Structure formats: C-alpha cells, structure tokens
Coordinates of C-alpha atoms and ligand atoms in Angstrom, one line a residue:
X1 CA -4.8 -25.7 -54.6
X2 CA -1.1 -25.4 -55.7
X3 CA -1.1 -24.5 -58.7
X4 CA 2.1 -25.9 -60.3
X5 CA 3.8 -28.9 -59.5
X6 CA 7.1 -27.2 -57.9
X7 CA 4.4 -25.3 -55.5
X8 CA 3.4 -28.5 -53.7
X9 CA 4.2 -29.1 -50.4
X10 CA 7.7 -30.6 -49.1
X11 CA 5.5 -32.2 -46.2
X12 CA 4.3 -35.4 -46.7
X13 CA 1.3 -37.3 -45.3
X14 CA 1.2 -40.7 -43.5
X15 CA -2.3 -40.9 -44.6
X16 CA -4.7 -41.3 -47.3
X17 CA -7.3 -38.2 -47.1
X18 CA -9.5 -40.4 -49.3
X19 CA -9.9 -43.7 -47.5
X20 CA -12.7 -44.8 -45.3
X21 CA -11.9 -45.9 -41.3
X22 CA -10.2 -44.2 -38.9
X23 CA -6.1 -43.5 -39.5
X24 CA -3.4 -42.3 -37.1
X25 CA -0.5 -41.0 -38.5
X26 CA 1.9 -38.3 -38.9
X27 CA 2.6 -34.9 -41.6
X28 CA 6.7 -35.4 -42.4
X29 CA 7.7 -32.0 -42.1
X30 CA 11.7 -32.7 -43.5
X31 CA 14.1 -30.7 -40.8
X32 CA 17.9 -31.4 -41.4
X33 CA 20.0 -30.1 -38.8
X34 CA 23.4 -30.3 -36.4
X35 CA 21.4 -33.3 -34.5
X36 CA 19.5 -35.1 -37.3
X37 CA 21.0 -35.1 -40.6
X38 CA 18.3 -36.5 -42.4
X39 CA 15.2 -36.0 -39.8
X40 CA 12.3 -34.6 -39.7
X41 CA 9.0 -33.4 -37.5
X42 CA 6.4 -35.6 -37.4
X43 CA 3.1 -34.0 -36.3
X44 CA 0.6 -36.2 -35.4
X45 CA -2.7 -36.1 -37.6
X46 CA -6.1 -38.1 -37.6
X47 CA -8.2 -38.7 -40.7
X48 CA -11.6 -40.5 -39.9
X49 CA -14.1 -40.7 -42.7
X50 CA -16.9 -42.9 -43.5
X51 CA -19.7 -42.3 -46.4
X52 CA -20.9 -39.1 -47.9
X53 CA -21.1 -35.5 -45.7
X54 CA -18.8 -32.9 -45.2
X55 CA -15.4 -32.6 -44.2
X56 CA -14.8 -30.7 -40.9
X57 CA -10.9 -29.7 -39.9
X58 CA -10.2 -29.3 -36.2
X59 CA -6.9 -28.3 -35.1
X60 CA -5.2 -27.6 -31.4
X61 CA -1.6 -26.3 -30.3
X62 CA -1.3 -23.7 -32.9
X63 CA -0.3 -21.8 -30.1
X64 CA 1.9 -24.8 -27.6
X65 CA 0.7 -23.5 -24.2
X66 CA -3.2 -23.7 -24.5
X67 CA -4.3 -27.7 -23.6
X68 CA -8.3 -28.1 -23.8
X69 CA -8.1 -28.6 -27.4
X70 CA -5.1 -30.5 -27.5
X71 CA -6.5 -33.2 -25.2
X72 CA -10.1 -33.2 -26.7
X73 CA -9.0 -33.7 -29.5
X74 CA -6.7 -36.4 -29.0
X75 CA -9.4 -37.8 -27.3
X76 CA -11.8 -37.3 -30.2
X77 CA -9.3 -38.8 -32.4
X78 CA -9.2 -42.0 -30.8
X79 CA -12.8 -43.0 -29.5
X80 CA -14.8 -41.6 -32.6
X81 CA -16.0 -44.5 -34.2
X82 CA -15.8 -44.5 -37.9
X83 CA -19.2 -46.2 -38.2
X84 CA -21.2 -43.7 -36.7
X85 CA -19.5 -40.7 -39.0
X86 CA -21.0 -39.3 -41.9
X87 CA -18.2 -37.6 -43.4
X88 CA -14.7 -36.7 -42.9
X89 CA -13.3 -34.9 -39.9
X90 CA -9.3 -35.0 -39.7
X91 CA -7.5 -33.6 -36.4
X92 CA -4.6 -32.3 -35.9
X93 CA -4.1 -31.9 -32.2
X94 CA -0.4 -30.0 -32.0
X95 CA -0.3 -27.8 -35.0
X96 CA 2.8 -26.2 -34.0
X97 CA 4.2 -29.4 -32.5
X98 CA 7.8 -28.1 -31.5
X99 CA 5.8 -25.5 -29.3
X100 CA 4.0 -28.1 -27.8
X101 CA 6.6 -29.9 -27.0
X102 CA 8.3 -27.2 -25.2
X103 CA 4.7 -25.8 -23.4
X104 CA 5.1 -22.6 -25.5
X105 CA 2.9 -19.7 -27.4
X106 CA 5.8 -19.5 -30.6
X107 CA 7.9 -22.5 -32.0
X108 CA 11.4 -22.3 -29.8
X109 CA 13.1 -23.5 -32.9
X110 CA 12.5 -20.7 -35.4
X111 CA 10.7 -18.3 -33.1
X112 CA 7.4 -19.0 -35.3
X113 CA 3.7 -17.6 -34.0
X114 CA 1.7 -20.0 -36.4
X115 CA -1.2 -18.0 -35.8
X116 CA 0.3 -14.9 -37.5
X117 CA 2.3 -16.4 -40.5
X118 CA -0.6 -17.7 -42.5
X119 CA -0.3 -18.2 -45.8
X120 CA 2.7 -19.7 -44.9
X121 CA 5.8 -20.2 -46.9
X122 CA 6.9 -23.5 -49.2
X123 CA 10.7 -22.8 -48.5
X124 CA 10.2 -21.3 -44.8
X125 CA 11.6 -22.2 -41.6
X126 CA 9.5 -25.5 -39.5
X127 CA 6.2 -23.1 -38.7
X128 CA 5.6 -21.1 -42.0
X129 CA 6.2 -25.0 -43.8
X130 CA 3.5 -26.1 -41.9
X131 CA 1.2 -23.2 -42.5
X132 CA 1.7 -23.7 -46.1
X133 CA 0.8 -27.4 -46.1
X134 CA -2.7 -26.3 -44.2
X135 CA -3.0 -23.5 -46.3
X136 CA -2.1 -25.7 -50.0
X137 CA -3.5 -28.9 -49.0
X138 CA -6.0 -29.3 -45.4
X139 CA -8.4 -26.1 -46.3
X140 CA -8.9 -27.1 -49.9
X141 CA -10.4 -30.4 -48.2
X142 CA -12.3 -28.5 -45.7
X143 CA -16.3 -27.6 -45.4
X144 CA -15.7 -26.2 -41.6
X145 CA -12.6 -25.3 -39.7
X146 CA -12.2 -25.2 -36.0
X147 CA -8.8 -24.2 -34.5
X148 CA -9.0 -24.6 -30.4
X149 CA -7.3 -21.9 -28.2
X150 CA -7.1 -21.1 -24.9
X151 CA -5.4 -18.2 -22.9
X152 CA -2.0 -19.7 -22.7
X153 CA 0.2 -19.2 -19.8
X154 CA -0.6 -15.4 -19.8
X155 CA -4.2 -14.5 -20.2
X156 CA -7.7 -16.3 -18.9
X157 CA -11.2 -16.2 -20.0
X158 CA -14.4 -17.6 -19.4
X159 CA -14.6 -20.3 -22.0
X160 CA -16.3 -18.7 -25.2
X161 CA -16.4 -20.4 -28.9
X162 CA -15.1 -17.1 -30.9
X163 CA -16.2 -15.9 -34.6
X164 CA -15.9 -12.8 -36.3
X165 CA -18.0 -10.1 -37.9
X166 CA -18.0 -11.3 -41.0
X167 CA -19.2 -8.8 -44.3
X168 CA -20.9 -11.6 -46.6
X169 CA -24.0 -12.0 -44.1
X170 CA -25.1 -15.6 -45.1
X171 CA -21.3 -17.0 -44.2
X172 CA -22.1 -15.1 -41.1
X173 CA -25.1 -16.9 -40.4
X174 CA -23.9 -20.0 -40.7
X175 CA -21.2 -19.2 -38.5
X176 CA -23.1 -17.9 -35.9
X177 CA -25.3 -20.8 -36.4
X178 CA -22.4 -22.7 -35.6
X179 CA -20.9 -20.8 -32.5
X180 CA -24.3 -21.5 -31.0
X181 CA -24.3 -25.1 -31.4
X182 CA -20.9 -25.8 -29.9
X183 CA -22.7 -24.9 -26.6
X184 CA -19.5 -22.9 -24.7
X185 CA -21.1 -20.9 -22.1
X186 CA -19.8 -17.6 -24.5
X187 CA -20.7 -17.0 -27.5
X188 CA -18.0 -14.8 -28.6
X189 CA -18.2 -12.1 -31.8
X190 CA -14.7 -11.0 -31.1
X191 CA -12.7 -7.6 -32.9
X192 CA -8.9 -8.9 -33.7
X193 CA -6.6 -6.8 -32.8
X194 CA -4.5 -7.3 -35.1
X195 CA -5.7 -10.3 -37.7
X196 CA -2.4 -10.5 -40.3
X197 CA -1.6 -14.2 -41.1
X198 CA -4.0 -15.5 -38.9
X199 CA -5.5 -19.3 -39.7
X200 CA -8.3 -17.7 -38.8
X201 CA -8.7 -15.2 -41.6
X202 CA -7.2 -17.7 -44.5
X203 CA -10.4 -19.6 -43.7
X204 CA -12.5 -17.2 -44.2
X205 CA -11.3 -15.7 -46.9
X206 CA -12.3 -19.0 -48.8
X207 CA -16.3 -18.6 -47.5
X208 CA -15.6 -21.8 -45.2
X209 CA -16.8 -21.4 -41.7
X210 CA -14.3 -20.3 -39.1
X211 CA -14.6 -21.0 -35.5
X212 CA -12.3 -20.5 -32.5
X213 CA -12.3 -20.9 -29.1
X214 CA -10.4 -19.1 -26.2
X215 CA -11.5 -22.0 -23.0
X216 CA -9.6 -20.9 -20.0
X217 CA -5.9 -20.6 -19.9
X218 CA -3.0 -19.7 -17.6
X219 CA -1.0 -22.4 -19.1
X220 CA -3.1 -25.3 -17.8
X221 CA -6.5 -26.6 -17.7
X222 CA -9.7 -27.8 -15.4
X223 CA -11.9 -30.1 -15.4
X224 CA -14.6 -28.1 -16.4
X225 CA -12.7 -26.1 -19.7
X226 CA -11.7 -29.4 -20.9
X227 CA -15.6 -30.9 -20.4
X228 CA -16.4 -27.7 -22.5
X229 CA -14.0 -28.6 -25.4
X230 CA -15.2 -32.1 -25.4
X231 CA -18.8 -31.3 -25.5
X232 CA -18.2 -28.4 -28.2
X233 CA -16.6 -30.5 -30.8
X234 CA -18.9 -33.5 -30.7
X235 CA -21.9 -30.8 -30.4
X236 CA -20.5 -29.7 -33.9
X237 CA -20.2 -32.8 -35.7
X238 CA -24.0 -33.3 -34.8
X239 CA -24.2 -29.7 -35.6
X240 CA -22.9 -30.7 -39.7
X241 CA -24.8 -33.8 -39.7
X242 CA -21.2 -36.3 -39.3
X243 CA -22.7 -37.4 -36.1
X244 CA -26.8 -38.0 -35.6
X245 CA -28.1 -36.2 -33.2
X246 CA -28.2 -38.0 -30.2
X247 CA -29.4 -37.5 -26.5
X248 CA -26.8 -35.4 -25.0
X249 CA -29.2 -35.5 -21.6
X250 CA -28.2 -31.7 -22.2
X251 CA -30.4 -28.5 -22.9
X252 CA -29.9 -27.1 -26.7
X253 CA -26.4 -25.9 -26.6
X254 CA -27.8 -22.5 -28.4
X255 CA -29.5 -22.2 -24.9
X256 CA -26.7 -22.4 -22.7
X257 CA -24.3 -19.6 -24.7
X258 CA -24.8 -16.1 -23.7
X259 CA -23.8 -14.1 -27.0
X260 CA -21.6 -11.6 -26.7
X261 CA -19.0 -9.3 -28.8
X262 CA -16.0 -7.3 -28.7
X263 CA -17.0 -4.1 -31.3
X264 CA -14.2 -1.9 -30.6
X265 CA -11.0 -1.1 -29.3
X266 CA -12.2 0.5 -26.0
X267 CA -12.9 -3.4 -24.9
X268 CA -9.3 -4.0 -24.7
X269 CA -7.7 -2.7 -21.6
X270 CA -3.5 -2.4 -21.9
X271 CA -0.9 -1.8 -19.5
X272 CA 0.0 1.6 -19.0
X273 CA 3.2 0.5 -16.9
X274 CA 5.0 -2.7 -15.7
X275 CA 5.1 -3.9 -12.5
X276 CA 2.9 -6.3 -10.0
X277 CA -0.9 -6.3 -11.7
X278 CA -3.8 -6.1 -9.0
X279 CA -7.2 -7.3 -10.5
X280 CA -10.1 -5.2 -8.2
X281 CA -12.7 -7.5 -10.1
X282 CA -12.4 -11.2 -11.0
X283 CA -12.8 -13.0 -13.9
X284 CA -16.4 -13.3 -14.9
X285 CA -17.4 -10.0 -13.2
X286 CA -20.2 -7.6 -14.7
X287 CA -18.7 -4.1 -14.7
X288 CA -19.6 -0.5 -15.7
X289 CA -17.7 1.9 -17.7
X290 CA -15.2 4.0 -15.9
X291 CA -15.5 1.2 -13.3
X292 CA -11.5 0.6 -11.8
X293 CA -10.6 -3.3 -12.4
X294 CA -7.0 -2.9 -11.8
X295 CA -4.0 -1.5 -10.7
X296 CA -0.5 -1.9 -10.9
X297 CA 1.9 -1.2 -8.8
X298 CA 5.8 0.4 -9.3
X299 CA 7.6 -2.7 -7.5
X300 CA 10.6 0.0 -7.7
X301 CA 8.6 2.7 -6.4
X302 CA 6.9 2.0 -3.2
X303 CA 6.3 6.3 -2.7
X304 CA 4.0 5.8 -5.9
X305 CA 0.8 5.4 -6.0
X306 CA -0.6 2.8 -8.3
X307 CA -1.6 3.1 -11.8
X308 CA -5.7 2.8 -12.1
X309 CA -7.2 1.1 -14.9
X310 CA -10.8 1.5 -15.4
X311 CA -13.0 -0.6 -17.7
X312 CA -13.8 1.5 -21.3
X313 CA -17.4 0.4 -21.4
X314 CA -20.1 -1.8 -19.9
X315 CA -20.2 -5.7 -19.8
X316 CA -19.0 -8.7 -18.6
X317 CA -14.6 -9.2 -18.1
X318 CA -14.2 -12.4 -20.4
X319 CA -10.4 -12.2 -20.2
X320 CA -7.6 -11.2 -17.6
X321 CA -3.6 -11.2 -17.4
X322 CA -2.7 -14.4 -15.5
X323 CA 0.5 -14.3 -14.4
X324 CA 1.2 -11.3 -11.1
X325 CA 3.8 -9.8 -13.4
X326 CA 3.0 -6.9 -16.5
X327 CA 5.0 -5.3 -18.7
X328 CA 4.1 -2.2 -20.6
X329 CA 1.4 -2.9 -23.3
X330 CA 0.0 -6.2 -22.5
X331 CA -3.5 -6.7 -22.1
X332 CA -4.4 -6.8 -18.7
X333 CA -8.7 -7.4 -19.2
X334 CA -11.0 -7.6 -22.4
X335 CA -14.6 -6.4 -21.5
X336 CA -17.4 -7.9 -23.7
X337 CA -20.8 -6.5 -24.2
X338 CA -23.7 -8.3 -25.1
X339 CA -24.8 -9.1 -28.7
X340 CA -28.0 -8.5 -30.4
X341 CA -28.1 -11.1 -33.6
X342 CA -30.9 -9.6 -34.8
Ligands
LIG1 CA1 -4.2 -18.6 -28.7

C-alpha cells in the first residue's frame, strides 16, 4: 500500500473496487502532450464482484502483440454474470494499451517493456505509471494474479500455463495446484532468463499466486489457443471457488496438462549468427540432446555452409522463432523436459 499520501497514484479509477455487479470502465492514466493538452490514456478495466471469496486479477496485453488473453478476457469481462460469482475478479485486458494499439511487444510512445519495469515509477513516463498503479493499488487487492501472454510476433509455443520454482514450498503448491487446474495442454515450470521488473516476480514476492501463460504466438491467434485461454480462466475461477464447479463435459483439466519445466540454461537455444532461420524439427517435436533443430543460413554468403544448432538436452521443443529472419542472440527454440512434482 502507498504509504504516504504524495505516493498515491496519479491514475485514477472509473470504478469502485468495492461495489457489488459487474462495471466497465477505464484507469485515467493523465498524458499531456503536443496533440492533447489536457488528455489522457484510458485503459479499459472490469471489476465484477458479488458476495464473499477471493479476489482474482487477470491481466492481458502487457506485452501489445500476444491476443489469446486479450480477447478472452474481454470476453470474460462481458458475459460473466455477477450472480454466479463468489468474489471479485477485475480484468484488465490491454495493460499496456498504447502497445496494443499499435500490435507491439514495448509501448511506441516511451519505448516501455511493461513486463521488465515493475515496481514501476509514480512520476515515470505512460508504462512505468501504469506499473506503479498495479503495483500500489491492483496487487494489494489481489488473492491470485494471472497475466496472459503469448509468443508475440516473434516466437511460438505450444500453449502452456507457466509458473516458477518458487523457494517457500507451500506458495509452490498452491501454484502448481493452480497451473494444473487451468487445464493448458502444458504445464510449464519455466527458468526466466532474466526476471528484473517482471509483474511476475512483484507478485510473488507478496506470497500471492502467480500464473502465466505463453498460448501460441507469431503475432496472431487460432481457434484452438484462444479456446485454451477461454477454458483456462473460467477453469480457474472454479479453481478459487468464484465460480461453482460446473459440468465442463471436459476431463479434470489436471488430466489433460503434461508437466513440464525449463531447469537450466542449456534449454534455451540462441542464435549464433543472423541470417534466414531453418527449423529441421517443428514445433511440438520430441528431440534428443545433441539432436540438430536448426540452421541458419549466411543470406550474404551462399559459399558457407550453414550454422548447426543442436538441441542442449532431451525433451519436447515448446517454443520456436517465428518469423524466417534472425539476428544474432535471439532465441531460436526452448526445449522442455518433463517434470516430476513429487
Ligand atoms: Ca510475453
């Protein structure tokens, strides 16, 4: 919580956290510029709440160019019905609404990856304004948070609900007890590369439970990763008791996720060059270690041969580069092993 009165937020909510029924409505982030003296961005936000239970936080377009969450969750947002909710669950579908708006990873307007500026900052720029106001005044409110990402235009993976190896063990279990109930068809204990200022970590540094998701990507969606969003949030209201449980006409969603994790660096293959990238397996594939899963080749140098790049272990590729084009250093395939949660 803020902790003194000139630390509150500048942004300003449309609506009332503590009323019952479903509200649409907007956080005023104020953004005076050369077009709009006095404007501001107004990203959307749904509260819905009804009775006693816990308050579960989903978010979406924290990073603009990664859709299944986005539209479940607009979707959620408009058809849950307030009378069958025991609880509070409040939505934000385009966290970083300027790079939704322009179908982007970072915020075109101050260049802002909300997803690595976390704590945020009162007197920042548009995307560390809004971290702070989820930071000072969403995760105080929060028993669960669920952020929704995909690949984005430059990576795809088989749709997996994400956690992390967490050190207090019972926050662990609950989160893994979670990950399992969303039902994706991964279950994904994923290594960060590199967690500084993630969402992610703020959460969890408060003992709530964290989950993620990374549901397809390449800058658009199907059918099917959508269907999987859908299912996953609704499986987790049911999951913390703010929906009953219901006849899905499904099997238990635990049953359906195949557990896997990412426990070290050697999952993560990288670029060793750019040029045009050449995937020898596809997405999905079960591969061996030392196995060849790509090559690129020198677009400038047709005399070369191209650069090999063999899986570092044994499991299942869960992620590739999307788009034909690498540079240097990006990741070009994540292998995932499978998970023993006992
Ligand atoms: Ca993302």
């Amino acid at each position: 919580m803020p902790t003194a009165a000139g630390e509150r937020s500048r942004i300003k909510a449309s609506v009332d956290f503590e009323r019952e029924g479903r509200q649409l409505g907007y956080l005023t982030v104020p953004w005076s510029r050369n077009d709009s003296a006095w404007g501001s961005l107004r990203v959307p936000i749904a509260v819905i709440r009804n009775g006693s239970g816990p308050t579960v936080v989903f978010t979406a377009g924290n990073h603009g160019d990664e859709y299944e969450g986005q539209i479940a969750l607009h979707k959620l947002a408009r058809s849950l019905d307030p009378g069958d909710v025991s609880g509070r669950v409040i939505i934000i579908p385009a966290l970083n609404l300027p790079a939704v708006q322009a179908g982007t990873r970072v915020s075109p307007v101050d260049g802002g990856n909300m997803n690595r500026i976390f704590p945020g900052a009162r007197s920042g720029t548009l995307t560390p304004m809004i971290a702070h106001y989820v930071h000072t005044e969403i995760l105080p409110l929060a028993d669960v948070v669920v952020d929704l990402h995909s690949g984005g235009k430059t990576l795809q993976f088989v749709p997996c609900a994400v956690m992390h190896q967490l050190e207090d063990a019972a926050l662990m279990r609950r989160t893994m007890d979670a990950l399992l109930a969303f039902g994706a068809p991964l279950g994904l204990v994923l290594l960060e590369l590199d967690n500084q200022g993630m969402l992610d970590t703020a959460v969890e540094e408060m003992g709530r439970v964290f989950i993620s998701t990374e549901l397809g990507g390449g800058g658009t969606v199907t059918a099917e990763t959508v269907a999987v969003a859908e299912r996953g949030v609704r499986n987790l209201l049911r999951h913390f008791g703010l929906l009953a449980p219901g006849d899905t006409g499904e099997p238990a969603p635990a049953e359906r996720t195949r557990l896997m994790h990412t426990p070290a660096d050697d999952c993560f293959v990288a670029a060793g060059d750019a040029g045009l990238y050449e995937p020898l397996v596809d997405l999905g594939a079960e591969v061996e270690a030392g196995m060849a899963i790509g090559s690129i080749h020198a677009f400038e140098h047709p005399d070369r041969e191209p650069l090999l790049h063999r899986a570092g272990r044994s499991g299942k590729l869960i992620c590739r580069h999307f788009p034909g084009l690498v540079q240097s250093g990006d990741c070009v395939a994540v292998v995932a092993a499978d998970y023993d949660a006992a």
